[in-house]
Amino acid sequence: MRTLRVIGIGTGNPEHLTLQAVRALADVDAVFALDKGAEKADLLALRRAICAEHIRKPYRFVAAEDPARDRRPADYGGTVEAWHAARAELLEGLIRDNLGAGEVGAFLVWGDPSLYDSTLRILERIRARSTLPFACTVVPGITSVQALTAAHQILLNRIGAEVLITTGRNLADGVLVADSTVVMLDGDPAFDHLDPELTIYWGAYLGSPDEILLSGRLGTVGPEIRRLRAEARTRHGWIMDTYLLRRP
């Protein structure tokens, strides 16, 4: 029986790895990764560096090009469904060809496997086909939500108040802002439709040497966040950022 470990690795700081994650990596035979192209080559390089540091035996690093998808589809749900199906087909072949019976494979997941990541969903697709049996364990990691609140030295929630974690797409579609709302996967933040009196805590490249932080009244710092974000994206070729909105 093959074993797969889905390991959360935090948001860019190699020290985000937990002791459990370090132990889970030590005896891995193969690490699987999806290559997202030259613009995000440093994300793949970080995974390679983590493996070199913590795997204590000869291992294989198996990378393949991530299937392409439309980033501005008319049918978002259908597009993501097709993308996940393509990923499942690709990864099933990689696992079958590069991981033998009795061996241990690993997926290193940015942040935590439970939060806006498709790895577990895709592995469940593969399992459902019943053509490639495997056992699976999950090791939690530090999320961008935790890294953001730590960087700004704030609590995620106020006393007895609710917290909403959502996406930029949902926020743009009119999702109501909770007392504290964390927004992830916002490819083009637009704040004009929001209450300018909200407080925003924004962070990009959290936990990495390139970390950028800004906070304040949304109506005041919103334009500056958009400017900094655009400059950083041009400089690095990609950006990962998260922000928290809080009612006055």
PDB file of C-alpha atoms in Angstrom:
ATOM      1  CA  MET A   1       0.000   0.000   0.000  1.00  0.00           C
ATOM      2  CA  ARG A   2       1.294   3.424  -0.924  1.00  0.00           C
ATOM      3  CA  THR A   3       1.124   6.175   1.700  1.00  0.00           C
ATOM      4  CA  LEU A   4       0.628   9.852   0.919  1.00  0.00           C
ATOM      5  CA  ARG A   5       1.286  12.649   3.400  1.00  0.00           C
ATOM      6  CA  VAL A   6      -0.253  16.056   2.806  1.00  0.00           C
ATOM      7  CA  ILE A   7       1.941  18.443   4.782  1.00  0.00           C
ATOM      8  CA  GLY A   8       1.221  22.098   5.510  1.00  0.00           C
ATOM      9  CA  ILE A   9       4.404  24.162   5.199  1.00  0.00           C
ATOM     10  CA  GLY A  10       3.254  27.663   6.156  1.00  0.00           C
ATOM     11  CA  THR A  11       3.381  30.838   4.125  1.00  0.00           C
ATOM     12  CA  GLY A  12       6.973  31.156   2.983  1.00  0.00           C
ATOM     13  CA  ASN A  13       9.142  31.032   6.087  1.00  0.00           C
ATOM     14  CA  PRO A  14      10.961  27.668   6.354  1.00  0.00           C
ATOM     15  CA  GLU A  15      10.672  28.012  10.139  1.00  0.00           C
ATOM     16  CA  HIS A  16       6.886  27.723   9.830  1.00  0.00           C
ATOM     17  CA  LEU A  17       7.304  23.950   9.628  1.00  0.00           C
ATOM     18  CA  THR A  18       6.032  22.279  12.779  1.00  0.00           C
ATOM     19  CA  LEU A  19       7.953  19.513  14.516  1.00  0.00           C
ATOM     20  CA  GLN A  20       5.261  17.143  13.257  1.00  0.00           C
ATOM     21  CA  ALA A  21       5.894  18.277   9.677  1.00  0.00           C
ATOM     22  CA  VAL A  22       9.646  17.790  10.061  1.00  0.00           C
ATOM     23  CA  ARG A  23       9.105  14.243  11.342  1.00  0.00           C
ATOM     24  CA  ALA A  24       6.638  13.503   8.534  1.00  0.00           C
ATOM     25  CA  LEU A  25       9.211  14.559   5.925  1.00  0.00           C
ATOM     26  CA  ALA A  26      12.134  12.582   7.315  1.00  0.00           C
ATOM     27  CA  ASP A  27      11.389   9.223   5.658  1.00  0.00           C
ATOM     28  CA  VAL A  28       9.623  10.339   2.472  1.00  0.00           C
ATOM     29  CA  ASP A  29      10.524   8.498  -0.748  1.00  0.00           C
ATOM     30  CA  ALA A  30       8.983  10.944  -3.247  1.00  0.00           C
ATOM     31  CA  VAL A  31       7.671  14.514  -3.178  1.00  0.00           C
ATOM     32  CA  PHE A  32       5.065  15.577  -5.746  1.00  0.00           C
ATOM     33  CA  ALA A  33       4.645  19.168  -6.898  1.00  0.00           C
ATOM     34  CA  LEU A  34       2.855  21.105  -9.612  1.00  0.00           C
ATOM     35  CA  ASP A  35       5.068  23.559 -11.479  1.00  0.00           C
ATOM     36  CA  LYS A  36       3.245  26.871 -11.989  1.00  0.00           C
ATOM     37  CA  GLY A  37       5.796  28.290 -14.432  1.00  0.00           C
ATOM     38  CA  ALA A  38       8.742  30.663 -14.378  1.00  0.00           C
ATOM     39  CA  GLU A  39       6.844  33.464 -12.627  1.00  0.00           C
ATOM     40  CA  LYS A  40       6.378  31.288  -9.522  1.00  0.00           C
ATOM     41  CA  ALA A  41       9.638  29.352  -9.741  1.00  0.00           C
ATOM     42  CA  ASP A  42      10.697  30.533  -6.288  1.00  0.00           C
ATOM     43  CA  LEU A  43       7.664  28.766  -4.753  1.00  0.00           C
ATOM     44  CA  LEU A  44       8.909  25.495  -6.214  1.00  0.00           C
ATOM     45  CA  ALA A  45      12.452  26.332  -5.119  1.00  0.00           C
ATOM     46  CA  LEU A  46      11.279  26.758  -1.521  1.00  0.00           C
ATOM     47  CA  ARG A  47       9.711  23.300  -1.582  1.00  0.00           C
ATOM     48  CA  ARG A  48      12.971  21.853  -2.915  1.00  0.00           C
ATOM     49  CA  ALA A  49      14.932  23.612  -0.168  1.00  0.00           C
ATOM     50  CA  ILE A  50      12.604  22.263   2.533  1.00  0.00           C
ATOM     51  CA  CYS A  51      13.031  18.742   1.178  1.00  0.00           C
ATOM     52  CA  ALA A  52      16.813  19.035   1.041  1.00  0.00           C
ATOM     53  CA  GLU A  53      16.843  20.242   4.642  1.00  0.00           C
ATOM     54  CA  HIS A  54      14.519  17.710   6.231  1.00  0.00           C
ATOM     55  CA  ILE A  55      14.336  14.469   4.221  1.00  0.00           C
ATOM     56  CA  ARG A  56      16.902  12.084   5.711  1.00  0.00           C
ATOM     57  CA  LYS A  57      17.181   9.510   2.915  1.00  0.00           C
ATOM     58  CA  PRO A  58      17.480   9.440  -0.893  1.00  0.00           C
ATOM     59  CA  TYR A  59      14.237  10.727  -2.400  1.00  0.00           C
ATOM     60  CA  ARG A  60      12.679  11.760  -5.693  1.00  0.00           C
ATOM     61  CA  PHE A  61      11.291  15.238  -6.373  1.00  0.00           C
ATOM     62  CA  VAL A  62       8.583  14.770  -9.000  1.00  0.00           C
ATOM     63  CA  ALA A  63       7.305  17.977 -10.608  1.00  0.00           C
ATOM     64  CA  ALA A  64       4.922  18.403 -13.530  1.00  0.00           C
ATOM     65  CA  GLU A  65       3.369  21.405 -15.221  1.00  0.00           C
ATOM     66  CA  ASP A  66       0.113  22.458 -13.602  1.00  0.00           C
ATOM     67  CA  PRO A  67      -2.828  22.185 -16.031  1.00  0.00           C
ATOM     68  CA  ALA A  68      -3.854  25.590 -17.336  1.00  0.00           C
ATOM     69  CA  ARG A  69      -7.212  27.175 -16.548  1.00  0.00           C
ATOM     70  CA  ASP A  70      -9.106  30.335 -17.429  1.00  0.00           C
ATOM     71  CA  ARG A  71      -8.605  32.870 -14.627  1.00  0.00           C
ATOM     72  CA  ARG A  72     -11.654  34.938 -15.613  1.00  0.00           C
ATOM     73  CA  PRO A  73     -14.212  32.327 -16.659  1.00  0.00           C
ATOM     74  CA  ALA A  74     -17.870  32.905 -17.348  1.00  0.00           C
ATOM     75  CA  ASP A  75     -18.627  29.667 -15.473  1.00  0.00           C
ATOM     76  CA  TYR A  76     -16.322  29.713 -12.455  1.00  0.00           C
ATOM     77  CA  GLY A  77     -17.637  26.512 -10.853  1.00  0.00           C
ATOM     78  CA  GLY A  78     -17.510  24.519 -14.072  1.00  0.00           C
ATOM     79  CA  THR A  79     -14.021  25.773 -14.899  1.00  0.00           C
ATOM     80  CA  VAL A  80     -12.633  24.821 -11.492  1.00  0.00           C
ATOM     81  CA  GLU A  81     -14.340  21.421 -11.708  1.00  0.00           C
ATOM     82  CA  ALA A  82     -12.637  20.713 -15.041  1.00  0.00           C
ATOM     83  CA  TRP A  83      -9.305  21.975 -13.694  1.00  0.00           C
ATOM     84  CA  HIS A  84      -9.503  19.688 -10.664  1.00  0.00           C
ATOM     85  CA  ALA A  85     -10.355  16.738 -12.917  1.00  0.00           C
ATOM     86  CA  ALA A  86      -7.273  17.474 -15.050  1.00  0.00           C
ATOM     87  CA  ARG A  87      -5.105  17.764 -11.951  1.00  0.00           C
ATOM     88  CA  ALA A  88      -6.447  14.466 -10.591  1.00  0.00           C
ATOM     89  CA  GLU A  89      -5.674  12.652 -13.825  1.00  0.00           C
ATOM     90  CA  LEU A  90      -2.162  14.091 -13.941  1.00  0.00           C
ATOM     91  CA  LEU A  91      -1.339  13.367 -10.301  1.00  0.00           C
ATOM     92  CA  GLU A  92      -2.737   9.842 -10.396  1.00  0.00           C
ATOM     93  CA  GLY A  93      -0.319   9.032 -13.206  1.00  0.00           C
ATOM     94  CA  LEU A  94       2.602  10.648 -11.367  1.00  0.00           C
ATOM     95  CA  ILE A  95       1.889   8.712  -8.186  1.00  0.00           C
ATOM     96  CA  ARG A  96       1.459   5.408 -10.014  1.00  0.00           C
ATOM     97  CA  ASP A  97       4.682   5.847 -11.984  1.00  0.00           C
ATOM     98  CA  ASN A  98       6.883   7.287  -9.229  1.00  0.00           C
ATOM     99  CA  LEU A  99       5.767   5.709  -5.957  1.00  0.00           C
ATOM    100  CA  GLY A 100       6.007   1.989  -5.368  1.00  0.00           C
ATOM    101  CA  ALA A 101       4.048  -0.231  -3.022  1.00  0.00           C
ATOM    102  CA  GLY A 102       5.149   0.355   0.571  1.00  0.00           C
ATOM    103  CA  GLU A 103       6.690   3.748  -0.236  1.00  0.00           C
ATOM    104  CA  VAL A 104       5.765   7.153   1.187  1.00  0.00           C
ATOM    105  CA  GLY A 105       4.949  10.164  -0.953  1.00  0.00           C
ATOM    106  CA  ALA A 106       4.338  13.755   0.124  1.00  0.00           C
ATOM    107  CA  PHE A 107       2.599  16.898  -1.059  1.00  0.00           C
ATOM    108  CA  LEU A 108       3.898  20.125   0.498  1.00  0.00           C
ATOM    109  CA  VAL A 109       0.939  22.468   0.776  1.00  0.00           C
ATOM    110  CA  TRP A 110       1.276  26.231   1.092  1.00  0.00           C
ATOM    111  CA  GLY A 111      -0.316  27.318   4.381  1.00  0.00           C
ATOM    112  CA  ASP A 112      -2.603  24.558   5.666  1.00  0.00           C
ATOM    113  CA  PRO A 113      -4.270  21.776   3.623  1.00  0.00           C
ATOM    114  CA  SER A 114      -7.702  22.674   5.028  1.00  0.00           C
ATOM    115  CA  LEU A 115      -7.930  26.275   3.812  1.00  0.00           C
ATOM    116  CA  TYR A 116      -8.460  27.183   0.144  1.00  0.00           C
ATOM    117  CA  ASP A 117      -6.217  24.419  -1.168  1.00  0.00           C
ATOM    118  CA  SER A 118      -7.317  21.708  -3.581  1.00  0.00           C
ATOM    119  CA  THR A 119      -4.867  18.903  -2.729  1.00  0.00           C
ATOM    120  CA  LEU A 120      -7.170  16.922  -0.439  1.00  0.00           C
ATOM    121  CA  ARG A 121     -10.119  17.400  -2.802  1.00  0.00           C
ATOM    122  CA  ILE A 122      -8.051  16.093  -5.720  1.00  0.00           C
ATOM    123  CA  LEU A 123      -6.725  13.111  -3.781  1.00  0.00           C
ATOM    124  CA  GLU A 124     -10.306  12.247  -2.863  1.00  0.00           C
ATOM    125  CA  ARG A 125     -11.125  12.248  -6.590  1.00  0.00           C
ATOM    126  CA  ILE A 126      -8.285   9.811  -7.191  1.00  0.00           C
ATOM    127  CA  ARG A 127      -9.382   7.591  -4.297  1.00  0.00           C
ATOM    128  CA  ALA A 128     -12.959   7.546  -5.601  1.00  0.00           C
ATOM    129  CA  ARG A 129     -11.810   5.994  -8.885  1.00  0.00           C
ATOM    130  CA  SER A 130     -10.601   2.902  -6.951  1.00  0.00           C
ATOM    131  CA  THR A 131      -7.753   2.361  -9.427  1.00  0.00           C
ATOM    132  CA  LEU A 132      -4.898   3.521  -7.206  1.00  0.00           C
ATOM    133  CA  PRO A 133      -5.278   2.526  -3.541  1.00  0.00           C
ATOM    134  CA  PHE A 134      -3.350   4.563  -0.988  1.00  0.00           C
ATOM    135  CA  ALA A 135      -3.411   5.580   2.655  1.00  0.00           C
ATOM    136  CA  CYS A 136      -3.371   9.274   3.462  1.00  0.00           C
ATOM    137  CA  THR A 137      -2.405  11.381   6.475  1.00  0.00           C
ATOM    138  CA  VAL A 138      -2.602  15.165   6.884  1.00  0.00           C
ATOM    139  CA  VAL A 139      -0.201  17.384   8.808  1.00  0.00           C
ATOM    140  CA  PRO A 140      -1.555  20.876   9.596  1.00  0.00           C
ATOM    141  CA  GLY A 141       0.403  24.030   8.840  1.00  0.00           C
ATOM    142  CA  ILE A 142       0.426  27.736   9.644  1.00  0.00           C
ATOM    143  CA  THR A 143      -2.156  29.568   7.527  1.00  0.00           C
ATOM    144  CA  SER A 144      -1.866  33.010   5.984  1.00  0.00           C
ATOM    145  CA  VAL A 145      -4.609  34.043   8.421  1.00  0.00           C
ATOM    146  CA  GLN A 146      -2.349  33.211  11.371  1.00  0.00           C
ATOM    147  CA  ALA A 147       0.681  34.782   9.718  1.00  0.00           C
ATOM    148  CA  LEU A 148      -1.293  37.980   9.002  1.00  0.00           C
ATOM    149  CA  THR A 149      -2.589  38.448  12.543  1.00  0.00           C
ATOM    150  CA  ALA A 150       0.821  37.644  14.031  1.00  0.00           C
ATOM    151  CA  ALA A 151       2.559  40.130  11.749  1.00  0.00           C
ATOM    152  CA  HIS A 152       0.117  42.892  12.729  1.00  0.00           C
ATOM    153  CA  GLN A 153       0.126  41.778  16.401  1.00  0.00           C
ATOM    154  CA  ILE A 154      -3.666  41.574  16.537  1.00  0.00           C
ATOM    155  CA  LEU A 155      -6.305  39.021  17.486  1.00  0.00           C
ATOM    156  CA  LEU A 156      -8.376  37.450  14.736  1.00  0.00           C
ATOM    157  CA  ASN A 157     -11.637  38.044  16.595  1.00  0.00           C
ATOM    158  CA  ARG A 158     -13.006  40.593  19.020  1.00  0.00           C
ATOM    159  CA  ILE A 159     -14.691  39.421  22.220  1.00  0.00           C
ATOM    160  CA  GLY A 160     -17.742  37.320  21.393  1.00  0.00           C
ATOM    161  CA  ALA A 161     -17.755  38.519  17.772  1.00  0.00           C
ATOM    162  CA  GLU A 162     -17.941  36.520  14.561  1.00  0.00           C
ATOM    163  CA  VAL A 163     -15.210  35.923  11.985  1.00  0.00           C
ATOM    164  CA  LEU A 164     -15.770  35.306   8.270  1.00  0.00           C
ATOM    165  CA  ILE A 165     -13.098  33.878   5.965  1.00  0.00           C
ATOM    166  CA  THR A 166     -13.985  34.354   2.312  1.00  0.00           C
ATOM    167  CA  THR A 167     -12.551  35.081  -1.128  1.00  0.00           C
ATOM    168  CA  GLY A 168     -12.111  38.255  -3.104  1.00  0.00           C
ATOM    169  CA  ARG A 169     -14.631  36.944  -5.627  1.00  0.00           C
ATOM    170  CA  ASN A 170     -17.283  36.593  -2.924  1.00  0.00           C
ATOM    171  CA  LEU A 171     -16.520  40.005  -1.480  1.00  0.00           C
ATOM    172  CA  ALA A 172     -16.899  41.575  -4.914  1.00  0.00           C
ATOM    173  CA  ASP A 173     -20.231  39.784  -5.294  1.00  0.00           C
ATOM    174  CA  GLY A 174     -21.581  41.477  -2.181  1.00  0.00           C
ATOM    175  CA  VAL A 175     -20.878  39.110   0.715  1.00  0.00           C
ATOM    176  CA  LEU A 176     -21.660  41.045   3.892  1.00  0.00           C
ATOM    177  CA  VAL A 177     -18.661  41.980   5.980  1.00  0.00           C
ATOM    178  CA  ALA A 178     -18.724  40.340   9.414  1.00  0.00           C
ATOM    179  CA  ASP A 179     -17.275  42.007  12.495  1.00  0.00           C
ATOM    180  CA  SER A 180     -13.945  40.633  11.259  1.00  0.00           C
ATOM    181  CA  THR A 181     -13.649  39.402   7.679  1.00  0.00           C
ATOM    182  CA  VAL A 182     -10.515  37.774   6.275  1.00  0.00           C
ATOM    183  CA  VAL A 183     -10.262  37.943   2.494  1.00  0.00           C
ATOM    184  CA  MET A 184      -8.091  35.521   0.548  1.00  0.00           C
ATOM    185  CA  LEU A 185      -7.474  34.839  -3.151  1.00  0.00           C
ATOM    186  CA  ASP A 186      -8.277  38.394  -4.182  1.00  0.00           C
ATOM    187  CA  GLY A 187      -6.592  38.806  -7.545  1.00  0.00           C
ATOM    188  CA  ASP A 188      -7.588  42.460  -7.953  1.00  0.00           C
ATOM    189  CA  PRO A 189      -8.719  44.105  -4.702  1.00  0.00           C
ATOM    190  CA  ALA A 190     -11.381  46.737  -5.230  1.00  0.00           C
ATOM    191  CA  PHE A 191     -12.453  48.573  -2.099  1.00  0.00           C
ATOM    192  CA  ASP A 192     -14.708  51.301  -3.524  1.00  0.00           C
ATOM    193  CA  HIS A 193     -17.938  49.454  -2.714  1.00  0.00           C
ATOM    194  CA  LEU A 194     -16.944  48.919   0.937  1.00  0.00           C
ATOM    195  CA  ASP A 195     -17.409  51.162   3.965  1.00  0.00           C
ATOM    196  CA  PRO A 196     -14.372  53.477   4.017  1.00  0.00           C
ATOM    197  CA  GLU A 197     -14.511  53.500   7.831  1.00  0.00           C
ATOM    198  CA  LEU A 198     -13.545  49.820   8.001  1.00  0.00           C
ATOM    199  CA  THR A 199     -10.080  49.100   9.357  1.00  0.00           C
ATOM    200  CA  ILE A 200      -7.900  46.987   7.056  1.00  0.00           C
ATOM    201  CA  TYR A 201      -4.888  44.867   8.007  1.00  0.00           C
ATOM    202  CA  TRP A 202      -3.108  43.845   4.798  1.00  0.00           C
ATOM    203  CA  GLY A 203      -0.064  41.675   4.229  1.00  0.00           C
ATOM    204  CA  ALA A 204       1.762  40.278   1.204  1.00  0.00           C
ATOM    205  CA  TYR A 205       4.444  37.553   1.039  1.00  0.00           C
ATOM    206  CA  LEU A 206       3.681  36.843   4.687  1.00  0.00           C
ATOM    207  CA  GLY A 207       6.470  35.172   6.620  1.00  0.00           C
ATOM    208  CA  SER A 208       9.038  35.713   3.864  1.00  0.00           C
ATOM    209  CA  PRO A 209      11.904  38.212   3.609  1.00  0.00           C
ATOM    210  CA  ASP A 210       9.743  40.155   1.115  1.00  0.00           C
ATOM    211  CA  GLU A 211       6.858  40.627   3.568  1.00  0.00           C
ATOM    212  CA  ILE A 212       4.901  43.883   3.151  1.00  0.00           C
ATOM    213  CA  LEU A 213       2.415  45.129   5.764  1.00  0.00           C
ATOM    214  CA  LEU A 214       0.005  48.044   5.863  1.00  0.00           C
ATOM    215  CA  SER A 215      -2.973  48.845   8.071  1.00  0.00           C
ATOM    216  CA  GLY A 216      -5.355  51.710   8.763  1.00  0.00           C
ATOM    217  CA  ARG A 217      -8.669  53.221   7.760  1.00  0.00           C
ATOM    218  CA  LEU A 218      -9.720  51.569   4.481  1.00  0.00           C
ATOM    219  CA  GLY A 219     -10.696  54.847   2.825  1.00  0.00           C
ATOM    220  CA  THR A 220      -7.237  56.242   3.576  1.00  0.00           C
ATOM    221  CA  VAL A 221      -4.864  53.310   2.942  1.00  0.00           C
ATOM    222  CA  GLY A 222      -6.858  51.411   0.307  1.00  0.00           C
ATOM    223  CA  PRO A 223      -5.301  53.276  -2.673  1.00  0.00           C
ATOM    224  CA  GLU A 224      -1.815  52.821  -1.175  1.00  0.00           C
ATOM    225  CA  ILE A 225      -2.395  49.070  -0.810  1.00  0.00           C
ATOM    226  CA  ARG A 226      -3.368  48.835  -4.468  1.00  0.00           C
ATOM    227  CA  ARG A 227      -0.242  50.772  -5.466  1.00  0.00           C
ATOM    228  CA  LEU A 228       2.099  48.668  -3.328  1.00  0.00           C
ATOM    229  CA  ARG A 229       0.442  45.501  -4.557  1.00  0.00           C
ATOM    230  CA  ALA A 230       0.858  46.432  -8.224  1.00  0.00           C
ATOM    231  CA  GLU A 231       4.521  47.371  -7.716  1.00  0.00           C
ATOM    232  CA  ALA A 232       5.254  44.119  -5.860  1.00  0.00           C
ATOM    233  CA  ARG A 233       3.538  42.013  -8.498  1.00  0.00           C
ATOM    234  CA  THR A 234       5.581  43.660 -11.234  1.00  0.00           C
ATOM    235  CA  ARG A 235       8.786  43.173  -9.252  1.00  0.00           C
ATOM    236  CA  HIS A 236       8.251  39.491  -8.373  1.00  0.00           C
ATOM    237  CA  GLY A 237       5.999  38.340 -11.203  1.00  0.00           C
ATOM    238  CA  TRP A 238       3.424  37.038  -8.696  1.00  0.00           C
ATOM    239  CA  ILE A 239       1.865  38.004  -5.396  1.00  0.00           C
ATOM    240  CA  MET A 240       0.208  36.237  -2.482  1.00  0.00           C
ATOM    241  CA  ASP A 241      -1.608  38.551  -0.110  1.00  0.00           C
ATOM    242  CA  THR A 242      -4.348  38.414   2.494  1.00  0.00           C
ATOM    243  CA  TYR A 243      -6.242  41.079   4.394  1.00  0.00           C
ATOM    244  CA  LEU A 244      -8.581  41.431   7.332  1.00  0.00           C
ATOM    245  CA  LEU A 245     -11.436  43.950   7.378  1.00  0.00           C
ATOM    246  CA  ARG A 246     -12.828  45.030  10.745  1.00  0.00           C
ATOM    247  CA  ARG A 247     -15.891  47.106  11.525  1.00  0.00           C
ATOM    248  CA  PRO A 248     -15.372  50.390  13.386  1.00  0.00           C
TER     249      PRO A 248
END
